[in-house]
Amino acid sequence: MAVNNTQVVYALIIINKAGGLVYNRDFSSPLSKLSSNDYLVLAGTFHGVHAITRSLTPSQITSTIPRSQLSGLEVLESSNFRLTCFQTPTGVKFLLFTEPHQPNCDAIVGKVYELYADYVTKNPFYALEMPVRCEEFDRRLGAWIRGR
């Protein structure tokens, strides 16, 4: 019997600095399908948990690192998926859901951020903190995820 070693990206969620959902996309998901309302609740809940975990940093660390440079929850692993969070300097969070044993998640989310910077933030019709509606970003992101 052949074993399928294909590594998979399941979904991407982008949350603005206020905790609002600005983008979500499923790529290949054996996980339960979420409704639009579920995505909104997930974004808000993760934003709150991320803030709490950021404030739980031990005092020995906060004496050497400025509080503004502390990070919150970065990786959450389960038997069904791995969630990697990348927070930009402006507070936007990229949540990448992958297969549990997906290697190089940091590099993947870094490339997603690069595509976001190139095709969303440089788009003159995009207003910061608003939902992402950029067809070129969608196209490039989908092509890159499929072509890895």
mmCIF file with all atom_site columns, C-alpha atoms in Angstrom:
data_model
loop_
_atom_site.group_PDB
_atom_site.id
_atom_site.type_symbol
_atom_site.label_atom_id
_atom_site.label_alt_id
_atom_site.label_comp_id
_atom_site.label_asym_id
_atom_site.label_entity_id
_atom_site.label_seq_id
_atom_site.pdbx_PDB_ins_code
_atom_site.Cartn_x
_atom_site.Cartn_y
_atom_site.Cartn_z
_atom_site.occupancy
_atom_site.B_iso_or_equiv
_atom_site.pdbx_formal_charge
_atom_site.auth_seq_id
_atom_site.auth_comp_id
_atom_site.auth_asym_id
_atom_site.auth_atom_id
_atom_site.pdbx_PDB_model_num
ATOM 1   C CA . MET A 1 1   ? 0.000   0.000  0.000  1.00 0.00 ? 1   MET A CA 1
ATOM 2   C CA . ALA A 1 2   ? 1.430   3.391  -0.999 1.00 0.00 ? 2   ALA A CA 1
ATOM 3   C CA . VAL A 1 3   ? 1.560   6.153  1.590  1.00 0.00 ? 3   VAL A CA 1
ATOM 4   C CA . ASN A 1 4   ? 0.542   9.664  0.514  1.00 0.00 ? 4   ASN A CA 1
ATOM 5   C CA . ASN A 1 5   ? 3.211   12.062 1.772  1.00 0.00 ? 5   ASN A CA 1
ATOM 6   C CA . THR A 1 6   ? 1.657   15.133 0.164  1.00 0.00 ? 6   THR A CA 1
ATOM 7   C CA . GLN A 1 7   ? 1.786   18.125 2.472  1.00 0.00 ? 7   GLN A CA 1
ATOM 8   C CA . VAL A 1 8   ? -1.309  20.302 2.341  1.00 0.00 ? 8   VAL A CA 1
ATOM 9   C CA . VAL A 1 9   ? -2.307  23.881 3.107  1.00 0.00 ? 9   VAL A CA 1
ATOM 10  C CA . TYR A 1 10  ? -5.932  23.791 4.239  1.00 0.00 ? 10  TYR A CA 1
ATOM 11  C CA . ALA A 1 11  ? -6.913  27.429 4.705  1.00 0.00 ? 11  ALA A CA 1
ATOM 12  C CA . LEU A 1 12  ? -5.799  31.018 5.227  1.00 0.00 ? 12  LEU A CA 1
ATOM 13  C CA . ILE A 1 13  ? -7.419  33.657 7.418  1.00 0.00 ? 13  ILE A CA 1
ATOM 14  C CA . ILE A 1 14  ? -6.276  37.284 7.653  1.00 0.00 ? 14  ILE A CA 1
ATOM 15  C CA . ILE A 1 15  ? -7.317  39.336 10.691 1.00 0.00 ? 15  ILE A CA 1
ATOM 16  C CA . ASN A 1 16  ? -6.903  43.121 10.930 1.00 0.00 ? 16  ASN A CA 1
ATOM 17  C CA . LYS A 1 17  ? -5.328  44.789 13.961 1.00 0.00 ? 17  LYS A CA 1
ATOM 18  C CA . ALA A 1 18  ? -8.747  45.298 15.577 1.00 0.00 ? 18  ALA A CA 1
ATOM 19  C CA . GLY A 1 19  ? -9.570  41.573 15.376 1.00 0.00 ? 19  GLY A CA 1
ATOM 20  C CA . GLY A 1 20  ? -11.875 41.754 12.369 1.00 0.00 ? 20  GLY A CA 1
ATOM 21  C CA . LEU A 1 21  ? -11.856 39.146 9.635  1.00 0.00 ? 21  LEU A CA 1
ATOM 22  C CA . VAL A 1 22  ? -10.648 40.714 6.385  1.00 0.00 ? 22  VAL A CA 1
ATOM 23  C CA . TYR A 1 23  ? -9.920  37.583 4.310  1.00 0.00 ? 23  TYR A CA 1
ATOM 24  C CA . ASN A 1 24  ? -10.537 33.853 4.408  1.00 0.00 ? 24  ASN A CA 1
ATOM 25  C CA . ARG A 1 25  ? -9.971  31.163 1.837  1.00 0.00 ? 25  ARG A CA 1
ATOM 26  C CA . ASP A 1 26  ? -10.145 27.375 1.884  1.00 0.00 ? 26  ASP A CA 1
ATOM 27  C CA . PHE A 1 27  ? -7.668  25.545 -0.344 1.00 0.00 ? 27  PHE A CA 1
ATOM 28  C CA . SER A 1 28  ? -8.082  21.892 0.542  1.00 0.00 ? 28  SER A CA 1
ATOM 29  C CA . SER A 1 29  ? -9.877  21.117 3.715  1.00 0.00 ? 29  SER A CA 1
ATOM 30  C CA . PRO A 1 30  ? -10.728 17.817 5.280  1.00 0.00 ? 30  PRO A CA 1
ATOM 31  C CA . LEU A 1 31  ? -11.680 19.965 8.282  1.00 0.00 ? 31  LEU A CA 1
ATOM 32  C CA . SER A 1 32  ? -15.305 20.871 8.896  1.00 0.00 ? 32  SER A CA 1
ATOM 33  C CA . LYS A 1 33  ? -16.665 23.592 6.623  1.00 0.00 ? 33  LYS A CA 1
ATOM 34  C CA . LEU A 1 34  ? -17.302 26.807 8.540  1.00 0.00 ? 34  LEU A CA 1
ATOM 35  C CA . SER A 1 35  ? -20.062 29.329 7.915  1.00 0.00 ? 35  SER A CA 1
ATOM 36  C CA . SER A 1 36  ? -19.298 33.023 7.386  1.00 0.00 ? 36  SER A CA 1
ATOM 37  C CA . ASN A 1 37  ? -20.423 33.718 10.944 1.00 0.00 ? 37  ASN A CA 1
ATOM 38  C CA . ASP A 1 38  ? -18.108 30.978 12.270 1.00 0.00 ? 38  ASP A CA 1
ATOM 39  C CA . TYR A 1 39  ? -15.148 32.631 10.513 1.00 0.00 ? 39  TYR A CA 1
ATOM 40  C CA . LEU A 1 40  ? -16.034 35.974 12.120 1.00 0.00 ? 40  LEU A CA 1
ATOM 41  C CA . VAL A 1 41  ? -16.248 34.356 15.563 1.00 0.00 ? 41  VAL A CA 1
ATOM 42  C CA . LEU A 1 42  ? -12.971 32.486 14.982 1.00 0.00 ? 42  LEU A CA 1
ATOM 43  C CA . ALA A 1 43  ? -11.182 35.718 14.006 1.00 0.00 ? 43  ALA A CA 1
ATOM 44  C CA . GLY A 1 44  ? -12.427 37.610 17.050 1.00 0.00 ? 44  GLY A CA 1
ATOM 45  C CA . THR A 1 45  ? -11.717 34.741 19.427 1.00 0.00 ? 45  THR A CA 1
ATOM 46  C CA . PHE A 1 46  ? -8.206  34.197 18.098 1.00 0.00 ? 46  PHE A CA 1
ATOM 47  C CA . HIS A 1 47  ? -7.491  37.922 18.349 1.00 0.00 ? 47  HIS A CA 1
ATOM 48  C CA . GLY A 1 48  ? -8.444  37.838 22.056 1.00 0.00 ? 48  GLY A CA 1
ATOM 49  C CA . VAL A 1 49  ? -6.482  34.662 22.800 1.00 0.00 ? 49  VAL A CA 1
ATOM 50  C CA . HIS A 1 50  ? -3.455  36.086 20.983 1.00 0.00 ? 50  HIS A CA 1
ATOM 51  C CA . ALA A 1 51  ? -3.606  39.239 23.121 1.00 0.00 ? 51  ALA A CA 1
ATOM 52  C CA . ILE A 1 52  ? -3.891  37.189 26.318 1.00 0.00 ? 52  ILE A CA 1
ATOM 53  C CA . THR A 1 53  ? -0.953  34.937 25.419 1.00 0.00 ? 53  THR A CA 1
ATOM 54  C CA . ARG A 1 54  ? 1.112   38.010 24.582 1.00 0.00 ? 54  ARG A CA 1
ATOM 55  C CA . SER A 1 55  ? 0.495   39.406 28.069 1.00 0.00 ? 55  SER A CA 1
ATOM 56  C CA . LEU A 1 56  ? 1.411   36.090 29.769 1.00 0.00 ? 56  LEU A CA 1
ATOM 57  C CA . THR A 1 57  ? 5.106   36.453 28.918 1.00 0.00 ? 57  THR A CA 1
ATOM 58  C CA . PRO A 1 58  ? 7.276   35.792 32.016 1.00 0.00 ? 58  PRO A CA 1
ATOM 59  C CA . SER A 1 59  ? 8.689   38.899 33.709 1.00 0.00 ? 59  SER A CA 1
ATOM 60  C CA . GLN A 1 60  ? 12.323  37.803 33.141 1.00 0.00 ? 60  GLN A CA 1
ATOM 61  C CA . ILE A 1 61  ? 11.725  38.141 29.406 1.00 0.00 ? 61  ILE A CA 1
ATOM 62  C CA . THR A 1 62  ? 9.806   41.426 29.605 1.00 0.00 ? 62  THR A CA 1
ATOM 63  C CA . SER A 1 63  ? 12.736  43.022 31.443 1.00 0.00 ? 63  SER A CA 1
ATOM 64  C CA . THR A 1 64  ? 15.011  42.408 28.425 1.00 0.00 ? 64  THR A CA 1
ATOM 65  C CA . ILE A 1 65  ? 12.564  42.765 25.515 1.00 0.00 ? 65  ILE A CA 1
ATOM 66  C CA . PRO A 1 66  ? 10.273  45.772 24.997 1.00 0.00 ? 66  PRO A CA 1
ATOM 67  C CA . ARG A 1 67  ? 6.621   44.789 25.442 1.00 0.00 ? 67  ARG A CA 1
ATOM 68  C CA . SER A 1 68  ? 5.883   46.023 21.902 1.00 0.00 ? 68  SER A CA 1
ATOM 69  C CA . GLN A 1 69  ? 8.147   43.269 20.522 1.00 0.00 ? 69  GLN A CA 1
ATOM 70  C CA . LEU A 1 70  ? 6.531   40.402 22.437 1.00 0.00 ? 70  LEU A CA 1
ATOM 71  C CA . SER A 1 71  ? 4.544   37.919 20.401 1.00 0.00 ? 71  SER A CA 1
ATOM 72  C CA . GLY A 1 72  ? 1.501   35.948 21.362 1.00 0.00 ? 72  GLY A CA 1
ATOM 73  C CA . LEU A 1 73  ? 0.374   32.539 20.197 1.00 0.00 ? 73  LEU A CA 1
ATOM 74  C CA . GLU A 1 74  ? 2.458   31.501 17.184 1.00 0.00 ? 74  GLU A CA 1
ATOM 75  C CA . VAL A 1 75  ? 1.688   27.799 16.623 1.00 0.00 ? 75  VAL A CA 1
ATOM 76  C CA . LEU A 1 76  ? -1.195  25.581 17.668 1.00 0.00 ? 76  LEU A CA 1
ATOM 77  C CA . GLU A 1 77  ? -0.917  21.889 16.848 1.00 0.00 ? 77  GLU A CA 1
ATOM 78  C CA . SER A 1 78  ? -3.554  19.184 16.952 1.00 0.00 ? 78  SER A CA 1
ATOM 79  C CA . SER A 1 79  ? -3.829  15.715 15.470 1.00 0.00 ? 79  SER A CA 1
ATOM 80  C CA . ASN A 1 80  ? -5.926  17.119 12.581 1.00 0.00 ? 80  ASN A CA 1
ATOM 81  C CA . PHE A 1 81  ? -4.234  20.412 11.689 1.00 0.00 ? 81  PHE A CA 1
ATOM 82  C CA . ARG A 1 82  ? -1.495  22.885 12.514 1.00 0.00 ? 82  ARG A CA 1
ATOM 83  C CA . LEU A 1 83  ? -2.278  26.592 12.911 1.00 0.00 ? 83  LEU A CA 1
ATOM 84  C CA . THR A 1 84  ? 0.606   29.001 12.310 1.00 0.00 ? 84  THR A CA 1
ATOM 85  C CA . CYS A 1 85  ? 0.122   32.671 13.169 1.00 0.00 ? 85  CYS A CA 1
ATOM 86  C CA . PHE A 1 86  ? 2.285   35.411 11.698 1.00 0.00 ? 86  PHE A CA 1
ATOM 87  C CA . GLN A 1 87  ? 1.720   38.949 12.986 1.00 0.00 ? 87  GLN A CA 1
ATOM 88  C CA . THR A 1 88  ? 2.991   41.878 10.938 1.00 0.00 ? 88  THR A CA 1
ATOM 89  C CA . PRO A 1 89  ? 4.511   44.988 12.540 1.00 0.00 ? 89  PRO A CA 1
ATOM 90  C CA . THR A 1 90  ? 1.191   46.759 11.868 1.00 0.00 ? 90  THR A CA 1
ATOM 91  C CA . GLY A 1 91  ? -0.799  44.136 13.804 1.00 0.00 ? 91  GLY A CA 1
ATOM 92  C CA . VAL A 1 92  ? -2.344  42.213 10.902 1.00 0.00 ? 92  VAL A CA 1
ATOM 93  C CA . LYS A 1 93  ? -2.414  38.469 11.643 1.00 0.00 ? 93  LYS A CA 1
ATOM 94  C CA . PHE A 1 94  ? -2.091  35.719 9.057  1.00 0.00 ? 94  PHE A CA 1
ATOM 95  C CA . LEU A 1 95  ? -3.477  32.370 10.235 1.00 0.00 ? 95  LEU A CA 1
ATOM 96  C CA . LEU A 1 96  ? -2.362  29.452 8.120  1.00 0.00 ? 96  LEU A CA 1
ATOM 97  C CA . PHE A 1 97  ? -4.057  26.079 8.640  1.00 0.00 ? 97  PHE A CA 1
ATOM 98  C CA . THR A 1 98  ? -2.000  23.157 7.337  1.00 0.00 ? 98  THR A CA 1
ATOM 99  C CA . GLU A 1 99  ? -1.606  19.420 7.561  1.00 0.00 ? 99  GLU A CA 1
ATOM 100 C CA . PRO A 1 100 ? -0.085  18.621 10.995 1.00 0.00 ? 100 PRO A CA 1
ATOM 101 C CA . HIS A 1 101 ? 3.322   17.623 9.631  1.00 0.00 ? 101 HIS A CA 1
ATOM 102 C CA . GLN A 1 102 ? 3.669   20.415 7.071  1.00 0.00 ? 102 GLN A CA 1
ATOM 103 C CA . PRO A 1 103 ? 7.308   21.551 7.008  1.00 0.00 ? 103 PRO A CA 1
ATOM 104 C CA . ASN A 1 104 ? 8.422   25.168 6.568  1.00 0.00 ? 104 ASN A CA 1
ATOM 105 C CA . CYS A 1 105 ? 5.168   26.813 7.669  1.00 0.00 ? 105 CYS A CA 1
ATOM 106 C CA . ASP A 1 106 ? 7.058   30.015 8.473  1.00 0.00 ? 106 ASP A CA 1
ATOM 107 C CA . ALA A 1 107 ? 8.339   30.194 4.887  1.00 0.00 ? 107 ALA A CA 1
ATOM 108 C CA . ILE A 1 108 ? 4.830   29.560 3.522  1.00 0.00 ? 108 ILE A CA 1
ATOM 109 C CA . VAL A 1 109 ? 3.205   32.260 5.625  1.00 0.00 ? 109 VAL A CA 1
ATOM 110 C CA . GLY A 1 110 ? 6.107   34.580 4.760  1.00 0.00 ? 110 GLY A CA 1
ATOM 111 C CA . LYS A 1 111 ? 5.379   34.125 1.058  1.00 0.00 ? 111 LYS A CA 1
ATOM 112 C CA . VAL A 1 112 ? 1.666   34.730 1.682  1.00 0.00 ? 112 VAL A CA 1
ATOM 113 C CA . TYR A 1 113 ? 2.596   37.983 3.445  1.00 0.00 ? 113 TYR A CA 1
ATOM 114 C CA . GLU A 1 114 ? 4.803   38.947 0.496  1.00 0.00 ? 114 GLU A CA 1
ATOM 115 C CA . LEU A 1 115 ? 1.898   38.375 -1.915 1.00 0.00 ? 115 LEU A CA 1
ATOM 116 C CA . TYR A 1 116 ? -0.404  40.377 0.384  1.00 0.00 ? 116 TYR A CA 1
ATOM 117 C CA . ALA A 1 117 ? 2.077   43.261 0.467  1.00 0.00 ? 117 ALA A CA 1
ATOM 118 C CA . ASP A 1 118 ? 2.509   43.219 -3.319 1.00 0.00 ? 118 ASP A CA 1
ATOM 119 C CA . TYR A 1 119 ? -1.093  42.789 -4.452 1.00 0.00 ? 119 TYR A CA 1
ATOM 120 C CA . VAL A 1 120 ? -3.246  44.106 -1.604 1.00 0.00 ? 120 VAL A CA 1
ATOM 121 C CA . THR A 1 121 ? -1.468  46.916 0.216  1.00 0.00 ? 121 THR A CA 1
ATOM 122 C CA . LYS A 1 122 ? -0.031  48.373 -3.003 1.00 0.00 ? 122 LYS A CA 1
ATOM 123 C CA . ASN A 1 123 ? -3.457  48.321 -4.646 1.00 0.00 ? 123 ASN A CA 1
ATOM 124 C CA . PRO A 1 124 ? -4.643  51.964 -4.820 1.00 0.00 ? 124 PRO A CA 1
ATOM 125 C CA . PHE A 1 125 ? -8.278  50.847 -4.451 1.00 0.00 ? 125 PHE A CA 1
ATOM 126 C CA . TYR A 1 126 ? -7.716  48.901 -1.228 1.00 0.00 ? 126 TYR A CA 1
ATOM 127 C CA . ALA A 1 127 ? -8.535  50.640 2.079  1.00 0.00 ? 127 ALA A CA 1
ATOM 128 C CA . LEU A 1 128 ? -6.541  49.359 5.062  1.00 0.00 ? 128 LEU A CA 1
ATOM 129 C CA . GLU A 1 129 ? -8.471  47.356 7.664  1.00 0.00 ? 129 GLU A CA 1
ATOM 130 C CA . MET A 1 130 ? -11.246 46.611 5.160  1.00 0.00 ? 130 MET A CA 1
ATOM 131 C CA . PRO A 1 131 ? -12.080 43.203 3.639  1.00 0.00 ? 131 PRO A CA 1
ATOM 132 C CA . VAL A 1 132 ? -9.631  42.108 0.953  1.00 0.00 ? 132 VAL A CA 1
ATOM 133 C CA . ARG A 1 133 ? -11.258 42.093 -2.491 1.00 0.00 ? 133 ARG A CA 1
ATOM 134 C CA . CYS A 1 134 ? -8.269  41.909 -4.826 1.00 0.00 ? 134 CYS A CA 1
ATOM 135 C CA . GLU A 1 135 ? -8.620  39.444 -7.705 1.00 0.00 ? 135 GLU A CA 1
ATOM 136 C CA . GLU A 1 136 ? -4.905  39.508 -8.512 1.00 0.00 ? 136 GLU A CA 1
ATOM 137 C CA . PHE A 1 137 ? -4.064  38.534 -4.917 1.00 0.00 ? 137 PHE A CA 1
ATOM 138 C CA . ASP A 1 138 ? -6.580  35.665 -5.081 1.00 0.00 ? 138 ASP A CA 1
ATOM 139 C CA . ARG A 1 139 ? -5.137  34.455 -8.391 1.00 0.00 ? 139 ARG A CA 1
ATOM 140 C CA . ARG A 1 140 ? -1.485  34.675 -7.349 1.00 0.00 ? 140 ARG A CA 1
ATOM 141 C CA . LEU A 1 141 ? -2.127  33.119 -3.942 1.00 0.00 ? 141 LEU A CA 1
ATOM 142 C CA . GLY A 1 142 ? -4.062  30.192 -5.408 1.00 0.00 ? 142 GLY A CA 1
ATOM 143 C CA . ALA A 1 143 ? -1.431  29.582 -8.085 1.00 0.00 ? 143 ALA A CA 1
ATOM 144 C CA . TRP A 1 144 ? 1.408   29.697 -5.571 1.00 0.00 ? 144 TRP A CA 1
ATOM 145 C CA . ILE A 1 145 ? -0.301  27.355 -3.076 1.00 0.00 ? 145 ILE A CA 1
ATOM 146 C CA . ARG A 1 146 ? -1.144  24.831 -5.838 1.00 0.00 ? 146 ARG A CA 1
ATOM 147 C CA . GLY A 1 147 ? 2.311   25.080 -7.433 1.00 0.00 ? 147 GLY A CA 1
ATOM 148 C CA . ARG A 1 148 ? 4.431   24.500 -4.334 1.00 0.00 ? 148 ARG A CA 1
#
